[in-house]
Coordinates of C-alpha atoms and ligand atoms in Angstrom, one line a residue:
X1 CA 92.8 88.7 67.4
X2 CA 92.9 86.0 70.1
X3 CA 93.8 87.1 73.6
X4 CA 97.0 85.4 74.9
X5 CA 96.6 84.1 78.3
X6 CA 98.9 82.2 80.7
X7 CA 97.0 79.2 82.1
X8 CA 98.3 77.6 85.4
X9 CA 96.3 74.5 86.3
X10 CA 97.7 74.3 89.9
X11 CA 97.7 71.3 92.1
X12 CA 95.3 69.3 94.2
X13 CA 91.8 69.9 92.8
X14 CA 93.2 72.7 90.7
X15 CA 93.7 70.8 87.4
X16 CA 90.2 69.5 87.3
X17 CA 88.6 72.9 88.2
X18 CA 90.7 74.7 85.7
X19 CA 89.8 72.2 83.0
X20 CA 86.2 73.2 83.5
X21 CA 87.1 76.9 83.6
X22 CA 88.7 76.7 80.3
X23 CA 85.8 74.9 78.7
X24 CA 83.4 77.5 80.0
X25 CA 85.5 80.4 78.9
X26 CA 85.9 78.9 75.4
X27 CA 82.2 78.4 75.1
X28 CA 81.6 82.1 75.5
X29 CA 83.1 82.4 72.0
X30 CA 85.9 84.8 73.0
X31 CA 89.0 83.7 71.3
X32 CA 91.7 82.9 73.8
X33 CA 95.2 81.4 73.1
X34 CA 95.9 79.7 76.3
X35 CA 99.6 79.3 77.1
X36 CA 99.7 76.4 79.7
X37 CA 102.6 76.4 82.3
X38 CA 102.9 74.2 85.3
X39 CA 103.6 75.1 89.0
X40 CA 102.9 73.5 92.4
X41 CA 103.8 70.4 94.4
X42 CA 103.2 68.0 91.5
X43 CA 105.9 69.5 89.4
X44 CA 108.6 69.7 92.2
X45 CA 110.3 66.5 91.1
X46 CA 110.2 67.3 87.4
X47 CA 111.6 70.9 87.8
X48 CA 113.2 70.8 91.3
X49 CA 111.0 73.8 92.2
X50 CA 107.3 74.3 92.5
X51 CA 107.7 77.7 90.6
X52 CA 109.7 77.2 87.4
X53 CA 111.2 80.2 85.7
X54 CA 109.0 79.7 82.7
X55 CA 105.8 80.3 84.7
X56 CA 106.9 84.0 85.6
X57 CA 108.4 84.4 82.1
X58 CA 105.0 83.5 80.5
X59 CA 102.9 85.8 82.8
X60 CA 105.4 88.7 82.1
X61 CA 105.1 88.3 78.5
X62 CA 101.3 87.8 78.3
X63 CA 100.4 90.2 81.0
X64 CA 97.2 88.3 81.9
X65 CA 97.2 84.9 83.7
X66 CA 94.6 82.6 85.3
X67 CA 95.6 80.1 87.9
X68 CA 94.3 77.3 89.9
X69 CA 95.1 76.9 93.5
X70 CA 98.5 75.7 94.7
X71 CA 99.2 73.8 97.9
X72 CA 101.5 75.2 100.6
X73 CA 102.9 72.7 103.0
X74 CA 102.5 74.0 106.6
X75 CA 105.6 74.5 108.7
X76 CA 108.1 72.9 106.3
X77 CA 109.0 72.8 102.6
X78 CA 108.8 75.7 100.3
X79 CA 107.2 79.1 100.9
X80 CA 103.9 79.8 99.2
X81 CA 104.0 79.8 95.4
X82 CA 100.9 82.0 95.4
X83 CA 102.7 84.5 97.5
X84 CA 105.9 84.2 95.4
X85 CA 104.0 84.9 92.3
X86 CA 102.4 88.0 93.7
X87 CA 105.8 89.3 95.0
X88 CA 108.0 88.4 92.0
X89 CA 105.5 90.3 89.8
X90 CA 104.8 93.1 92.2
X91 CA 101.1 92.3 92.0
X92 CA 100.3 94.8 94.7
X93 CA 96.6 94.9 94.6
X94 CA 94.3 92.0 95.4
X95 CA 90.8 92.5 94.5
X96 CA 88.0 90.3 96.0
X97 CA 84.4 91.0 95.2
X98 CA 81.9 89.6 97.4
X99 CA 78.4 89.5 95.9
X100 CA 75.2 87.8 96.9
X101 CA 73.8 85.5 94.2
X102 CA 70.2 84.2 94.3
X103 CA 70.3 80.4 95.0
X104 CA 73.6 80.6 97.0
X105 CA 73.0 79.7 100.6
X106 CA 73.8 82.5 102.9
X107 CA 72.5 84.3 106.0
X108 CA 72.6 87.6 104.2
X109 CA 71.1 89.1 100.9
X110 CA 71.9 91.9 98.6
X111 CA 75.5 92.1 99.6
X112 CA 77.8 93.8 97.0
X113 CA 81.2 94.5 98.5
X114 CA 84.7 94.7 97.1
X115 CA 87.7 94.1 99.2
X116 CA 91.0 95.8 97.9
X117 CA 93.8 94.2 99.8
X118 CA 97.5 95.4 99.7
X119 CA 99.5 92.3 98.6
X120 CA 103.2 93.1 99.2
X121 CA 103.9 94.6 102.5
X122 CA 102.9 94.2 106.1
X123 CA 103.6 91.0 108.0
X124 CA 103.8 89.1 104.7
X125 CA 107.0 90.8 103.8
X126 CA 108.7 87.6 104.9
X127 CA 111.1 89.6 107.2
X128 CA 111.3 87.4 110.4
X129 CA 113.8 85.6 112.5
X130 CA 113.4 82.7 114.8
X131 CA 113.9 82.6 118.6
X132 CA 117.5 83.1 119.5
X133 CA 118.7 84.4 116.1
X134 CA 121.2 87.2 116.2
X135 CA 118.7 89.6 114.6
X136 CA 116.0 88.6 117.1
X137 CA 118.4 89.4 120.0
X138 CA 119.3 92.8 118.4
X139 CA 115.7 93.8 118.2
X140 CA 115.0 92.5 121.7
X141 CA 117.8 94.8 122.9
X142 CA 116.5 97.7 120.9
X143 CA 113.1 97.2 122.4
X144 CA 114.4 97.9 125.9
X145 CA 112.6 95.0 127.6
X146 CA 109.3 95.4 125.9
X147 CA 110.0 92.0 124.0
X148 CA 110.6 88.8 126.0
X149 CA 113.9 87.2 125.4
X150 CA 112.6 84.0 124.1
X151 CA 110.7 85.7 121.3
X152 CA 110.7 85.0 117.5
X153 CA 110.4 88.3 115.5
X154 CA 108.3 89.2 112.5
X155 CA 108.5 92.7 111.1
X156 CA 105.5 94.7 109.8
X157 CA 106.6 97.2 107.2
X158 CA 104.0 99.6 105.9
X159 CA 105.4 102.2 103.5
X160 CA 104.1 105.5 102.1
X161 CA 104.6 104.3 98.5
X162 CA 102.7 100.9 99.2
X163 CA 99.9 102.6 101.0
X164 CA 99.4 105.3 98.4
X165 CA 99.3 103.0 95.3
X166 CA 96.8 100.6 97.0
X167 CA 94.5 103.5 98.2
X168 CA 94.7 105.0 94.8
X169 CA 93.8 101.6 93.1
X170 CA 90.8 101.4 95.4
X171 CA 89.5 105.0 94.6
X172 CA 90.2 104.3 90.8
X173 CA 88.2 101.2 91.0
X174 CA 85.4 103.0 92.8
X175 CA 85.3 105.6 90.0
X176 CA 85.5 103.1 87.2
X177 CA 82.7 100.8 88.6
X178 CA 80.5 103.6 89.9
X179 CA 81.0 102.9 93.5
X180 CA 80.0 105.5 96.2
X181 CA 82.2 104.9 99.2
X182 CA 85.8 103.7 100.1
X183 CA 86.3 102.5 103.7
X184 CA 90.0 102.2 104.9
X185 CA 90.6 99.7 107.7
X186 CA 93.5 99.3 110.1
X187 CA 94.4 99.1 113.8
X188 CA 95.9 102.5 114.0
X189 CA 94.9 103.2 117.6
X190 CA 97.6 100.4 118.5
X191 CA 100.0 100.5 115.6
X192 CA 100.2 104.3 115.4
X193 CA 103.3 104.4 113.1
X194 CA 102.7 101.7 110.6
X195 CA 98.8 101.7 110.4
X196 CA 98.7 105.3 111.3
X197 CA 100.8 106.0 108.2
X198 CA 98.3 103.9 106.0
X199 CA 95.4 106.2 107.3
X200 CA 97.4 109.3 106.9
X201 CA 98.1 108.5 103.2
X202 CA 94.5 107.3 102.7
X203 CA 93.1 110.6 103.8
X204 CA 95.5 112.6 101.4
X205 CA 94.4 110.4 98.4
X206 CA 90.7 110.6 99.4
X207 CA 90.8 114.3 99.1
X208 CA 91.7 114.0 95.3
X209 CA 88.3 112.1 94.8
X210 CA 86.1 114.3 96.9
X211 CA 83.1 114.5 96.5
X212 CA 82.7 111.9 93.9
X213 CA 83.7 109.1 96.2
X214 CA 83.0 109.2 100.0
X215 CA 85.8 108.2 102.4
X216 CA 85.6 106.8 105.8
X217 CA 87.9 104.8 108.3
X218 CA 87.3 101.9 110.6
X219 CA 89.3 99.9 113.0
X220 CA 89.5 96.2 112.1
X221 CA 87.9 94.8 115.1
X222 CA 84.9 97.1 115.0
X223 CA 84.8 96.4 111.1
X224 CA 84.5 92.7 111.7
X225 CA 81.4 93.3 113.9
X226 CA 80.0 96.0 111.6
X227 CA 80.3 93.5 108.6
X228 CA 78.5 90.8 110.4
X229 CA 75.7 93.2 111.6
X230 CA 75.2 95.5 108.7
X231 CA 77.2 94.6 105.7
X232 CA 74.9 96.6 103.4
X233 CA 76.5 99.8 104.7
X234 CA 79.9 99.0 102.9
X235 CA 81.0 99.3 99.4
X236 CA 84.8 99.2 98.5
X237 CA 87.0 98.4 101.5
X238 CA 90.8 99.0 101.4
X239 CA 93.2 97.4 103.8
X240 CA 96.8 96.5 104.4
X241 CA 97.8 92.7 103.7
X242 CA 96.9 90.8 106.8
X243 CA 93.7 92.5 107.7
X244 CA 92.7 92.3 104.0
X245 CA 93.5 88.5 104.1
X246 CA 91.2 87.8 107.0
X247 CA 88.5 90.1 105.9
X248 CA 88.2 88.6 102.5
X249 CA 87.5 85.3 104.1
X250 CA 85.0 86.8 106.4
X251 CA 83.2 88.5 103.4
X252 CA 83.4 85.4 101.4
X253 CA 81.5 83.8 104.3
X254 CA 78.8 86.5 104.1
X255 CA 77.9 85.6 100.6
X256 CA 77.9 81.8 100.7
X257 CA 81.6 80.6 101.2
X258 CA 84.7 79.9 99.4
X259 CA 83.1 77.9 96.5
X260 CA 81.8 81.2 95.1
X261 CA 84.5 83.8 96.0
X262 CA 86.5 84.9 93.0
X263 CA 89.7 87.1 93.1
X264 CA 92.4 89.0 91.1
X265 CA 95.8 90.3 91.7
X266 CA 96.9 93.5 89.7
X267 CA 100.3 95.0 89.3
X268 CA 101.2 98.0 87.2
X269 CA 100.5 96.2 83.9
X270 CA 100.0 92.6 84.9
X271 CA 96.8 90.8 86.1
X272 CA 96.6 87.3 87.6
X273 CA 93.1 85.8 88.2
X274 CA 92.6 83.2 91.0
X275 CA 89.8 82.1 93.4
X276 CA 90.3 82.7 97.1
X277 CA 90.0 79.1 98.0
X278 CA 92.9 76.6 98.2
X279 CA 93.6 73.2 96.6
X280 CA 91.2 71.3 98.8
X281 CA 93.7 68.3 98.6
X282 CA 91.4 65.7 100.3
X283 CA 89.0 66.0 97.1
X284 CA 91.8 65.6 94.5
X285 CA 90.8 63.6 91.5
X286 CA 87.2 63.1 92.6
X287 CA 85.5 65.5 90.3
X288 CA 83.6 66.8 93.4
X289 CA 84.6 70.6 94.2
X290 CA 82.8 73.6 93.1
X291 CA 84.4 75.4 89.9
X292 CA 82.3 78.5 90.5
X293 CA 84.9 80.7 92.2
X294 CA 87.4 80.0 89.5
X295 CA 84.8 80.6 86.8
X296 CA 83.8 83.8 88.4
X297 CA 87.6 84.8 88.5
X298 CA 87.5 84.1 84.7
X299 CA 84.6 86.3 84.5
X300 CA 86.8 89.1 86.1
X301 CA 89.4 88.2 83.6
X302 CA 86.9 88.6 80.7
X303 CA 86.0 92.1 82.0
X304 CA 89.8 92.9 82.2
X305 CA 90.2 91.8 78.6
X306 CA 87.3 94.2 77.6
X307 CA 85.1 91.1 76.8
X308 CA 82.2 92.7 78.8
X309 CA 79.4 90.9 76.9
X310 CA 80.9 87.5 77.3
X311 CA 81.6 88.2 80.9
X312 CA 78.0 89.2 81.5
X313 CA 76.7 86.1 79.6
X314 CA 78.8 83.8 81.8
X315 CA 77.8 85.4 85.1
X316 CA 74.0 85.3 83.9
X317 CA 74.2 81.6 83.2
X318 CA 75.8 81.0 86.5
X319 CA 73.1 82.9 88.3
X320 CA 70.5 80.9 86.5
X321 CA 72.2 77.6 87.5
X322 CA 72.6 78.7 91.1
X323 CA 69.0 79.7 91.2
X324 CA 67.7 76.5 89.8
X325 CA 69.9 74.6 92.4
X326 CA 70.0 71.4 90.3
X327 CA 73.2 71.1 88.5
X328 CA 75.4 72.3 91.4
X329 CA 78.1 70.6 93.4
X330 CA 77.6 69.2 96.8
X331 CA 78.6 72.5 98.7
X332 CA 75.7 74.3 97.2
X333 CA 73.1 71.8 98.4
X334 CA 71.2 72.2 101.6
X335 CA 72.5 68.8 102.7
X336 CA 76.1 68.2 101.8
X337 CA 75.3 64.5 101.3
X338 CA 72.6 65.1 98.7
X339 CA 73.0 62.4 96.1
X340 CA 71.7 64.7 93.4
X341 CA 74.9 66.9 93.6
X342 CA 76.8 67.0 90.4
X343 CA 80.6 66.9 89.8
X344 CA 83.0 69.8 88.8
X345 CA 82.8 68.9 85.1
X346 CA 79.0 68.5 84.9
X347 CA 78.4 71.8 86.7
X348 CA 80.6 73.4 84.0
X349 CA 78.6 71.5 81.2
X350 CA 75.4 72.8 82.7
X351 CA 76.7 76.4 82.7
X352 CA 77.8 76.1 79.0
X353 CA 74.3 74.7 78.1
X354 CA 72.7 77.6 79.9
X355 CA 75.0 80.1 78.2
X356 CA 74.0 78.7 74.8
X357 CA 70.3 78.9 75.6
X358 CA 70.0 82.3 77.3
X359 CA 67.6 84.7 75.6
X360 CA 69.4 88.0 74.5
X361 CA 67.3 89.9 76.9
X362 CA 68.5 88.0 79.9
X363 CA 72.1 88.8 79.2
Ligands
NAD1 P1 90.9 75.1 101.1 O1 90.3 76.5 100.5 O2 91.7 74.4 100.1 O3 89.8 74.3 101.7 C1 89.1 74.9 102.8 C2 87.7 74.2 102.8 O4 86.9 74.6 101.8 C3 87.7 72.6 102.8 O5 86.8 72.1 103.6 C4 87.5 72.4 101.3 O6 87.0 71.2 101.1 C5 86.5 73.5 101.0 N1 86.7 74.0 99.6 C6 87.7 74.7 99.1 N2 87.5 74.9 97.8 C7 86.3 74.4 97.5 C8 85.6 74.4 96.3 N3 86.1 74.9 95.2 N4 84.4 73.7 96.3 C9 84.0 73.2 97.4 N5 84.6 73.2 98.6 C10 85.8 73.8 98.6 O7 91.9 75.6 102.2 P2 93.0 74.9 103.0 O8 92.4 73.5 103.4 O9 93.3 75.7 104.2 O10 94.2 74.8 102.1 C11 94.5 73.7 101.2 C12 95.8 74.1 100.6 O11 95.6 75.2 99.7 C13 96.9 74.6 101.5 O12 98.1 74.1 101.1 C14 96.9 76.1 101.4 O13 98.2 76.7 101.6 C15 96.6 76.2 99.8 N6 95.9 77.5 99.5 C16 96.2 78.0 98.3 C17 95.6 79.1 97.9 C18 95.9 79.7 96.5 O14 96.3 78.9 95.7 N7 95.6 80.9 96.1 C19 94.7 79.8 98.6 C20 94.5 79.3 99.9 C21 95.0 78.1 100.3

């Protein structure tokens, strides 16, 4: 029976990338019944909102979705649709594998890290007040002069419940994927209560997985340096929301940048797959940007759907294309102005052709 999947093209370069993703996934032979729903700035006028209700309804019904990037205007306009989808569906775990691929230019080799980021709490809870607001003044009063009077306030909630489920997710992932170590990362030396609670809960959960999975802790500042100096020491890394957001981009940089960095968001029974990168609006309609991060996100989706062989075949074809370095987009070339770079669509076509010609022993 065909898998039913919600398909969100997104905006900016999203639709052109996602069209290629769909073609590549269809070419694996896995039967997918795509249910396309629209979200993002391009549908604001049509629906009066960038996130129409039918988008969430479709994801709730199908339980699996893949989405293209969606633009968030800075400073004004609506809050992030990407954050709203994660919040509305309680997609508490953000999974970001960072893996070195041959042919992808990077300063490092043999990196195989997985970032597990908490997705619902921390400074992303959206509990904040502007300078001068009643709530800001009350909190300033409560702080007994530790906060300046002309401050805006953002609250950082870290709960036992939220910490426990994300740390458990990281350990379960480690067990399922035969990973050896989970590293929890915070700044608990400074935020003793919030980040301190995250570590306290992580230690409790870790005990349940001893000795199968090793557990260790790092402070975020030190972790940034360690990852730049010796990334090979790390395996699965679990973090609260903000540190996870920043470290995901750092690790994407270790393995060759946003063009090849996939991602997935998981709730209790829903999964939404999307790349780390944004809508790269300046390239909209130019058939220029790299579809690889979104195709690798689709690879995670195929794994999740139990289509392991198809997922492997797709990844194998991509590795061959990366290694050959011919049918790749501008960002994968040594010189970004290299005239031999191909477009989004053509790179997808090359991946499909490679999948169709792979020898079984190479899958
Ligand atoms: P971006 O990821 O869109 O672009 C950052 C840089 O990376 C740009 O130089 C861009 O050209 C390049 N880039 C991005 N994707 C690429 C690809 N596939 N191939 C080649 N190069 C690529 O980040 P930004 O400019 O900070 O954000 C643009 C918009 O996207 C913003 O509105 C932001 O809020 C939104 N955004 C959405 C998501 C999401 O949908 N999950 C994630 C991040 C940012």
